Tab-separated table of C-alpha atoms in Angstrom:
chain	number	residue	atom	x	y	z
A	17	MET	CA	-57.108	-23.972	108.869
A	18	SER	CA	-54.901	-24.708	105.793
A	19	LYS	CA	-56.641	-25.283	102.440
A	20	LEU	CA	-55.873	-28.990	102.488
A	21	SER	CA	-57.159	-29.661	105.985
A	22	TYR	CA	-60.726	-29.290	105.058
A	23	LYS	CA	-62.689	-32.361	105.321
A	24	LEU	CA	-65.719	-31.976	103.215
A	25	CYS	CA	-68.196	-33.859	101.241
A	26	MET	CA	-67.414	-33.914	97.499
A	27	GLU	CA	-71.005	-34.017	96.620
A	28	CYS	CA	-72.347	-31.001	98.782
A	29	MET	CA	-69.428	-29.556	100.471
A	30	SER	CA	-70.839	-30.154	103.989
A	31	PRO	CA	-68.409	-31.342	106.903
A	32	LEU	CA	-67.744	-35.119	106.828
A	33	ASN	CA	-67.648	-37.384	109.800
A	34	GLN	CA	-64.794	-39.707	110.328
A	35	ASP	CA	-65.946	-42.586	108.226
A	36	GLY	CA	-66.346	-40.408	105.132
A	37	LEU	CA	-70.107	-40.701	105.005
A	38	CYS	CA	-71.940	-37.309	104.651
A	39	GLU	CA	-74.649	-36.860	107.120
A	40	ALA	CA	-76.175	-34.077	105.151
A	41	CYS	CA	-76.482	-35.767	101.709
A	42	GLY	CA	-75.576	-39.352	102.339
A	43	TYR	CA	-72.786	-39.465	99.911
A	44	ASP	CA	-70.112	-41.950	100.541
A	45	ASN	CA	-66.922	-40.224	99.956
A	46	HIS	CA	-64.877	-43.475	99.760
A	47	ASN	CA	-66.335	-44.404	96.605
A	48	ILE	CA	-65.861	-41.270	94.558
A	49	MET	CA	-66.044	-42.152	90.686
A	50	GLN	CA	-63.334	-40.296	88.615
A	51	ASP	CA	-62.965	-40.130	85.067
A	52	ASN	CA	-60.545	-38.215	82.619
A	53	LYS	CA	-63.199	-35.749	81.606
A	54	SER	CA	-63.368	-34.138	84.999
A	55	LEU	CA	-60.973	-32.744	87.556
A	56	LYS	CA	-59.841	-34.929	90.471
A	57	SER	CA	-61.870	-34.424	93.555
A	58	GLU	CA	-60.092	-32.197	96.099
A	59	THR	CA	-58.143	-30.468	93.349
A	60	ILE	CA	-57.258	-26.819	94.595
A	61	LEU	CA	-57.746	-24.183	92.046
A	62	ALA	CA	-56.123	-20.698	92.068
A	63	ASN	CA	-54.663	-21.769	95.515
A	64	ARG	CA	-58.138	-20.996	96.925
A	65	TYR	CA	-61.060	-23.302	95.587
A	66	LEU	CA	-61.363	-26.821	96.761
A	67	VAL	CA	-63.181	-28.816	93.812
A	68	GLY	CA	-65.695	-31.339	94.440
A	69	ASN	CA	-67.919	-33.449	92.089
A	70	VAL	CA	-69.303	-32.428	88.637
A	71	LYS	CA	-72.872	-31.234	89.038
A	72	ARG	CA	-73.663	-30.964	85.353
A	73	THR	CA	-71.806	-30.949	81.973
A	74	ASN	CA	-72.446	-30.071	78.365
A	75	GLY	CA	-70.439	-29.245	75.225
A	76	GLU	CA	-68.791	-26.233	76.908
A	77	GLY	CA	-67.305	-27.975	79.695
A	78	ASN	CA	-68.006	-29.010	83.489
A	79	MET	CA	-69.811	-27.426	86.349
A	80	TYR	CA	-68.336	-28.332	89.634
A	81	ILE	CA	-69.509	-27.686	93.162
A	82	ALA	CA	-66.525	-26.107	95.214
A	83	PHE	CA	-65.521	-24.540	98.456
A	84	ASP	CA	-63.938	-21.070	98.627
A	85	THR	CA	-61.391	-21.505	101.310
A	86	GLU	CA	-60.810	-17.845	101.775
A	87	ASP	CA	-64.363	-16.597	102.184
A	88	GLU	CA	-65.502	-20.103	103.450
A	89	ILE	CA	-68.403	-20.447	101.286
A	90	LYS	CA	-69.816	-22.868	98.817
A	91	VAL	CA	-69.424	-21.814	95.105
A	92	TYR	CA	-70.041	-23.264	91.694
A	93	ILE	CA	-67.014	-23.349	89.239
A	94	LYS	CA	-67.618	-23.837	85.617
A	95	GLU	CA	-64.435	-25.251	83.651
A	96	PHE	CA	-63.921	-24.694	79.793
A	97	ILE	CA	-63.254	-28.097	78.355
A	98	PRO	CA	-65.190	-28.622	75.203
A	99	GLY	CA	-65.147	-32.335	74.554
A	100	LYS	CA	-65.233	-32.205	70.765
A	101	ILE	CA	-61.939	-30.274	70.379
A	102	ALA	CA	-60.035	-31.053	73.510
A	103	SER	CA	-59.352	-33.556	76.172
A	104	ARG	CA	-57.609	-33.631	79.544
A	105	ASP	CA	-53.838	-34.760	80.398
A	106	VAL	CA	-54.418	-37.407	83.044
A	107	VAL	CA	-51.047	-36.499	84.781
A	108	THR	CA	-51.138	-32.656	84.748
A	109	GLN	CA	-55.026	-32.194	84.508
A	110	ALA	CA	-54.249	-29.541	81.833
A	111	VAL	CA	-56.771	-29.350	78.809
A	112	ILE	CA	-55.056	-30.137	75.526
A	113	PRO	CA	-56.691	-29.306	72.169
A	114	PHE	CA	-56.847	-32.017	69.573
A	115	GLU	CA	-54.526	-31.854	66.757
A	116	ASN	CA	-55.726	-29.444	64.166
A	117	SER	CA	-57.996	-27.749	66.742
A	118	GLU	CA	-55.378	-25.684	68.406
A	119	VAL	CA	-56.565	-22.362	66.702
A	120	LEU	CA	-60.165	-23.087	67.328
A	121	TYR	CA	-59.608	-24.035	70.833
A	122	LYS	CA	-57.665	-20.770	71.474
A	123	SER	CA	-60.347	-18.555	69.879
A	124	MET	CA	-63.058	-20.200	71.838
A	125	LEU	CA	-61.190	-20.049	75.060
A	126	ALA	CA	-60.745	-16.352	74.457
A	127	GLU	CA	-64.563	-15.958	73.797
A	128	PHE	CA	-65.285	-17.997	76.939
A	129	ILE	CA	-63.051	-15.529	79.062
A	130	ASP	CA	-64.588	-12.492	77.544
A	131	ASN	CA	-68.150	-13.751	77.859
A	132	CYS	CA	-67.559	-14.597	81.587
A	133	ARG	CA	-65.826	-11.176	82.286
A	134	SER	CA	-68.822	-9.237	80.728
A	135	LEU	CA	-71.228	-11.461	82.548
A	136	SER	CA	-69.217	-10.667	85.916
A	137	LEU	CA	-69.968	-7.011	85.343
A	138	VAL	CA	-73.788	-7.513	85.185
A	139	HIS	CA	-75.506	-6.703	88.579
A	140	THR	CA	-79.332	-7.495	88.257
A	141	SER	CA	-81.497	-9.265	90.558
A	142	ASN	CA	-82.266	-12.498	88.694
A	143	ILE	CA	-79.013	-13.392	87.045
A	144	LEU	CA	-76.901	-15.906	89.151
A	145	PRO	CA	-73.875	-13.791	89.925
A	146	LEU	CA	-70.413	-14.587	88.347
A	147	PHE	CA	-67.659	-13.570	90.994
A	148	GLU	CA	-64.417	-14.074	89.020
A	149	VAL	CA	-62.762	-15.676	85.977
A	150	PHE	CA	-59.167	-16.933	86.065
A	151	GLU	CA	-56.882	-19.154	83.752
A	152	GLN	CA	-55.184	-22.294	84.994
A	153	ASN	CA	-54.367	-25.767	83.423
A	154	ASN	CA	-54.313	-24.348	79.868
A	155	THR	CA	-57.976	-23.248	80.234
A	156	ALA	CA	-60.224	-21.030	82.269
A	157	TYR	CA	-62.709	-21.151	85.148
A	158	ALA	CA	-65.621	-19.068	86.119
A	159	VAL	CA	-66.663	-18.836	89.833
A	160	TYR	CA	-70.455	-18.508	90.342
A	161	LYS	CA	-72.476	-17.867	93.465
A	162	TYR	CA	-73.783	-21.255	94.964
A	163	VAL	CA	-77.476	-21.644	95.455
A	164	LYS	CA	-79.391	-24.756	96.236
A	165	PHE	CA	-82.096	-24.787	93.641
A	166	ILE	CA	-84.966	-26.554	91.894
A	167	CYS	CA	-85.408	-26.299	88.056
A	168	PHE	CA	-88.766	-24.904	86.958
A	169	ASP	CA	-89.767	-27.913	84.995
A	170	GLU	CA	-89.225	-30.023	88.071
A	171	PHE	CA	-91.557	-27.604	89.868
A	172	MET	CA	-94.060	-27.900	87.294
A	173	GLY	CA	-93.888	-31.640	87.307
A	174	ASN	CA	-94.394	-31.688	90.987
A	175	ILE	CA	-97.676	-29.516	91.010
A	176	GLY	CA	-98.940	-31.059	87.805
A	177	LYS	CA	-100.993	-28.184	86.480
A	178	ALA	CA	-101.020	-24.699	84.741
A	179	LEU	CA	-100.222	-21.596	86.918
A	180	ASN	CA	-102.276	-18.440	86.595
A	181	TRP	CA	-101.154	-15.146	85.168
A	182	ASN	CA	-101.750	-13.268	88.375
A	183	ASP	CA	-99.233	-15.367	90.249
A	184	VAL	CA	-96.900	-15.776	87.357
A	185	LYS	CA	-96.348	-12.032	86.597
A	186	ARG	CA	-94.988	-11.485	89.939
A	187	PHE	CA	-91.782	-13.459	89.041
A	188	PHE	CA	-91.904	-13.434	85.304
A	189	LEU	CA	-91.975	-9.620	84.728
A	190	PRO	CA	-88.891	-8.989	87.023
A	191	LEU	CA	-87.042	-11.774	85.056
A	192	CYS	CA	-87.879	-9.956	81.710
A	193	ASN	CA	-86.452	-6.852	83.451
A	194	SER	CA	-83.249	-8.614	84.221
A	195	ILE	CA	-82.878	-10.103	80.729
A	196	SER	CA	-83.533	-6.663	79.296
A	197	HIS	CA	-80.496	-5.412	81.417
A	198	ILE	CA	-78.203	-8.154	80.137
A	199	HIS	CA	-79.264	-7.433	76.500
A	200	LYS	CA	-78.262	-3.834	77.103
A	201	SER	CA	-74.944	-5.158	77.959
A	202	GLY	CA	-74.635	-6.923	74.828
A	203	ILE	CA	-75.290	-10.452	76.276
A	204	ILE	CA	-77.700	-12.909	74.634
A	205	HIS	CA	-78.530	-15.846	76.723
A	206	ARG	CA	-80.011	-18.408	73.922
A	207	GLY	CA	-80.759	-20.952	76.466
A	208	ILE	CA	-83.759	-19.638	78.426
A	209	SER	CA	-85.965	-22.685	79.421
A	210	PRO	CA	-87.414	-24.474	82.476
A	211	LYS	CA	-84.003	-26.049	82.717
A	212	THR	CA	-82.090	-22.922	83.292
A	213	ILE	CA	-84.670	-20.831	85.068
A	214	VAL	CA	-84.582	-22.291	88.598
A	215	PHE	CA	-85.479	-21.060	92.304
A	216	ASP	CA	-83.801	-21.382	95.556
A	217	GLU	CA	-84.934	-22.432	98.874
A	218	LYS	CA	-85.964	-18.776	99.685
A	219	GLY	CA	-88.132	-18.454	96.567
A	220	LYS	CA	-85.751	-16.200	94.658
A	221	LEU	CA	-85.716	-16.763	90.871
A	222	TRP	CA	-82.431	-17.223	89.133
A	223	LEU	CA	-81.470	-17.316	85.456
A	224	THR	CA	-78.567	-19.850	84.809
A	225	GLY	CA	-76.950	-21.642	81.923
A	226	PHE	CA	-75.060	-18.849	80.155
A	227	CYS	CA	-72.789	-20.457	77.356
A	228	LEU	CA	-71.036	-19.846	74.169
A	229	SER	CA	-73.210	-19.194	71.203
A	230	GLU	CA	-71.743	-22.462	69.700
A	231	ILE	CA	-73.401	-24.463	72.347
A	232	ARG	CA	-76.874	-22.934	71.486
A	233	THR	CA	-76.608	-23.537	67.811
A	234	ALA	CA	-77.135	-26.824	65.939
A	235	GLY	CA	-74.248	-27.908	63.771
A	236	SER	CA	-71.636	-25.741	65.254
A	237	ALA	CA	-68.154	-26.789	65.967
A	238	LEU	CA	-69.038	-27.706	69.718
A	239	GLU	CA	-71.682	-30.072	70.996
A	240	CYS	CA	-74.853	-28.067	71.063
A	241	GLU	CA	-77.446	-27.937	73.802
A	242	LEU	CA	-80.783	-27.046	72.607
A	243	TYR	CA	-84.262	-27.228	74.344
A	244	ASP	CA	-87.189	-28.603	72.273
A	245	GLY	CA	-89.989	-26.061	72.267
A	246	PHE	CA	-87.888	-23.456	73.818
A	247	SER	CA	-84.892	-22.945	71.561
A	248	ALA	CA	-85.856	-20.471	68.579
A	249	PRO	CA	-85.962	-21.615	65.005
A	250	GLU	CA	-82.835	-19.699	64.039
A	251	GLN	CA	-80.707	-21.922	66.442
A	252	TYR	CA	-81.215	-24.814	64.355
A	253	SER	CA	-79.359	-23.091	61.398
A	254	LEU	CA	-75.804	-21.825	61.160
A	255	SER	CA	-76.849	-19.381	58.448
A	256	SER	CA	-79.613	-17.480	60.539
A	257	TRP	CA	-79.096	-14.518	62.699
A	258	GLN	CA	-79.475	-14.637	66.312
A	259	GLY	CA	-80.386	-11.569	68.581
A	260	THR	CA	-82.611	-10.347	71.286
A	261	TRP	CA	-85.600	-11.861	69.371
A	262	THR	CA	-83.930	-15.330	70.101
A	263	ASP	CA	-84.355	-14.815	73.807
A	264	VAL	CA	-87.868	-13.297	73.102
A	265	TYR	CA	-88.939	-16.600	71.698
A	266	ALA	CA	-87.642	-18.586	74.625
A	267	LEU	CA	-89.367	-16.221	77.128
A	268	GLY	CA	-92.693	-16.544	75.104
A	269	ALA	CA	-92.355	-20.577	74.958
A	270	PHE	CA	-91.660	-20.379	78.953
A	271	LEU	CA	-94.786	-18.415	79.584
A	272	TYR	CA	-96.671	-20.660	77.167
A	273	TYR	CA	-95.553	-23.590	79.277
A	274	VAL	CA	-96.185	-22.411	82.719
A	275	LEU	CA	-99.785	-20.994	81.754
A	276	THR	CA	-100.797	-24.095	79.912
A	277	ALA	CA	-98.744	-26.895	81.590
A	278	THR	CA	-98.205	-27.889	77.906
A	279	LEU	CA	-94.854	-28.007	76.139
A	280	PRO	CA	-94.858	-25.555	73.159
A	281	PRO	CA	-94.294	-27.212	69.663
A	282	SER	CA	-90.786	-28.265	68.773
A	283	PHE	CA	-88.716	-26.828	65.908
A	284	ALA	CA	-89.223	-30.114	64.044
A	285	GLU	CA	-93.010	-30.042	64.484
A	286	ARG	CA	-93.243	-26.343	63.477
A	287	LYS	CA	-90.929	-26.854	60.384
A	288	ALA	CA	-92.978	-29.788	59.264
A	289	GLY	CA	-96.098	-27.608	59.158
A	290	GLY	CA	-97.602	-28.639	62.625
A	291	ARG	CA	-100.429	-26.563	63.879
A	292	TYR	CA	-99.522	-24.086	66.456
A	293	ILE	CA	-102.247	-23.730	69.117
A	294	SER	CA	-102.515	-20.332	70.888
A	295	PRO	CA	-102.203	-20.679	74.687
A	296	ILE	CA	-105.852	-19.325	75.181
A	297	SER	CA	-107.240	-22.292	73.248
A	298	ILE	CA	-105.646	-24.593	75.997
A	299	ASN	CA	-106.405	-22.563	78.962
A	300	LYS	CA	-109.446	-20.207	78.495
A	301	SER	CA	-108.500	-18.336	81.671
A	302	ILE	CA	-105.500	-16.765	80.270
A	303	PRO	CA	-106.125	-13.135	79.394
A	304	LYS	CA	-106.344	-12.490	75.750
A	305	ASN	CA	-103.620	-9.831	75.681
A	306	ILE	CA	-101.291	-12.298	77.353
A	307	SER	CA	-102.067	-15.031	74.811
A	308	ASP	CA	-101.654	-12.376	71.956
A	309	ALA	CA	-98.187	-11.474	73.272
A	310	ILE	CA	-97.173	-14.946	73.523
A	311	ASP	CA	-98.293	-15.806	70.086
A	312	ALA	CA	-96.157	-12.693	68.743
A	313	ALA	CA	-93.132	-13.789	70.658
A	314	LEU	CA	-93.323	-17.322	69.232
A	315	ALA	CA	-93.724	-16.333	65.649
A	316	PHE	CA	-91.612	-18.893	63.577
A	317	SER	CA	-90.114	-15.993	61.296
A	318	THR	CA	-87.805	-13.654	62.987
A	319	GLN	CA	-89.051	-10.804	60.903
A	320	GLU	CA	-92.616	-11.410	62.256
A	321	ARG	CA	-91.612	-12.030	65.798
A	322	THR	CA	-91.493	-9.463	68.714
A	323	GLN	CA	-88.003	-8.220	68.424
A	324	SER	CA	-87.126	-7.038	72.024
A	325	VAL	CA	-87.970	-7.875	75.641
A	326	GLU	CA	-89.108	-4.386	76.138
A	327	GLN	CA	-91.753	-4.861	73.424
A	328	PHE	CA	-92.707	-8.193	74.750
A	329	THR	CA	-93.222	-6.780	78.310
A	330	ALA	CA	-95.206	-3.817	76.908
A	331	ALA	CA	-97.569	-6.371	75.121
A	332	LEU	CA	-97.994	-8.275	78.272
A	333	LEU	CA	-99.030	-5.089	80.209
A	334	GLU	CA	-101.382	-3.813	77.515
A	335	ASN	CA	-104.788	-3.406	78.841
A	336	SER	CA	-103.546	-4.702	82.264
A	337	GLU	CA	-104.041	-1.930	84.723
A	338	SER	CA	-102.831	-3.664	87.743
A	339	ASN	CA	-99.595	-5.219	86.247
A	340	THR	CA	-97.574	-2.154	85.663
A	341	ALA	CA	-96.502	-1.691	89.333
A	342	VAL	CA	-94.691	-5.060	89.073
A	343	TYR	CA	-92.221	-4.210	86.077
A	344	GLY	CA	-89.085	-2.214	86.958
A	345	ARG	CA	-89.654	-2.538	90.495
A	346	LYS	CA	-86.767	-3.528	92.906
A	347	PHE	CA	-87.450	-6.749	94.839
A	348	ASP	CA	-86.440	-8.126	98.091
A	349	ASN	CA	-85.342	-11.691	98.864
A	350	LYS	CA	-88.317	-12.965	100.691
A	351	PRO	CA	-89.292	-16.415	101.898
A	352	VAL	CA	-91.412	-18.521	99.719
A	353	ILE	CA	-94.919	-17.804	100.250
A	354	LYS	CA	-98.380	-19.152	99.355
A	355	ILE	CA	-100.170	-17.148	96.786
A	356	GLY	CA	-103.534	-17.292	94.693
A	357	GLU	CA	-106.894	-16.975	96.369
A	358	THR	CA	-108.398	-19.595	94.233
A	359	GLU	CA	-105.289	-21.910	93.717
A	360	PRO	CA	-103.891	-22.080	97.380
A	361	ASP	CA	-102.318	-25.466	96.989
A	362	TYR	CA	-99.033	-24.550	95.452
A	363	VAL	CA	-96.031	-22.449	96.341
A	364	LEU	CA	-94.253	-20.170	93.832
A	365	PRO	CA	-90.922	-18.587	93.849
A	366	VAL	CA	-92.423	-15.014	94.473
A	367	GLU	CA	-90.459	-12.000	95.539
A	368	LYS	CA	-92.512	-9.226	97.234
A	369	PRO	CA	-92.052	-5.723	95.990
A	370	LYS	CA	-90.637	-3.174	98.451
A	371	LYS	CA	-93.378	-0.931	99.804
A	372	ASN	CA	-93.385	2.716	99.040
A	373	LYS	CA	-92.163	4.871	101.859
């Protein structure tokens, strides 16, 4: 079948019926909304990828659903098109930097390509795989594994209550292990949050949302995307240093959220002197060493904060005899299972560890 003979839904990439209505998702492909900010639907990239609708966008660019006509699989494609410094030529679809932004665009495009290439070399269980990066239309495109997922904040909203540590540790500690791995590769995420931590239909947890540092820093040349309560204080200043401790803050905030069902205090609240409440004061069932580890990870000052994911994990495992078997273990992709003897009414994205032979 030729690349252009595929008749697929531009919303979900499922096969279409003759009238253009998708039986899988209900999308009407006769009424596709187009604008100059996104590629035209059914555009072919790299003589291989059939591009569909935009699934999300931020100051770095667009994320599309697409179809790989060679491997015949769905993928995600991220396009670098930073709206503050560039726009699209409506005829050629090329990305054109604004006047006086040419040098900045070129340098950030190079950084985007370098970051994507570095991420494509990372192979760890909870990081959404990046297959390749290529250049076209005076910009670059990154091809990611497709997964149908739910964001963790949506999951928390559905269950409407806090989770318990014995359940959470089974997916959180392997996630920390994966983030430690990317840190060793020189990659800082800067956007870890319930929006970027997701899990798929099989219950596998994924970390998404890797971006340029400018997207995760207030006041930068690009439109920033920060997450109240989860972005670290240093991300709200151009003069502060960011590093592994920045991701530690976000991990601590995420754990605070899932164990208390309460959003951590925002940067504005903390800067104004708002009182920080330890998680154990909200949920008495949280083990003290876990609450203390979260407190240290959420220190407002970078000098007082836990500096690395390894240190954070060690604090979580302190005085917790049964937890050490979870960290550093390889995990299989298992179906979603119900867990928790006292809380049997919710389903978590849990991966079972391999049994020792």
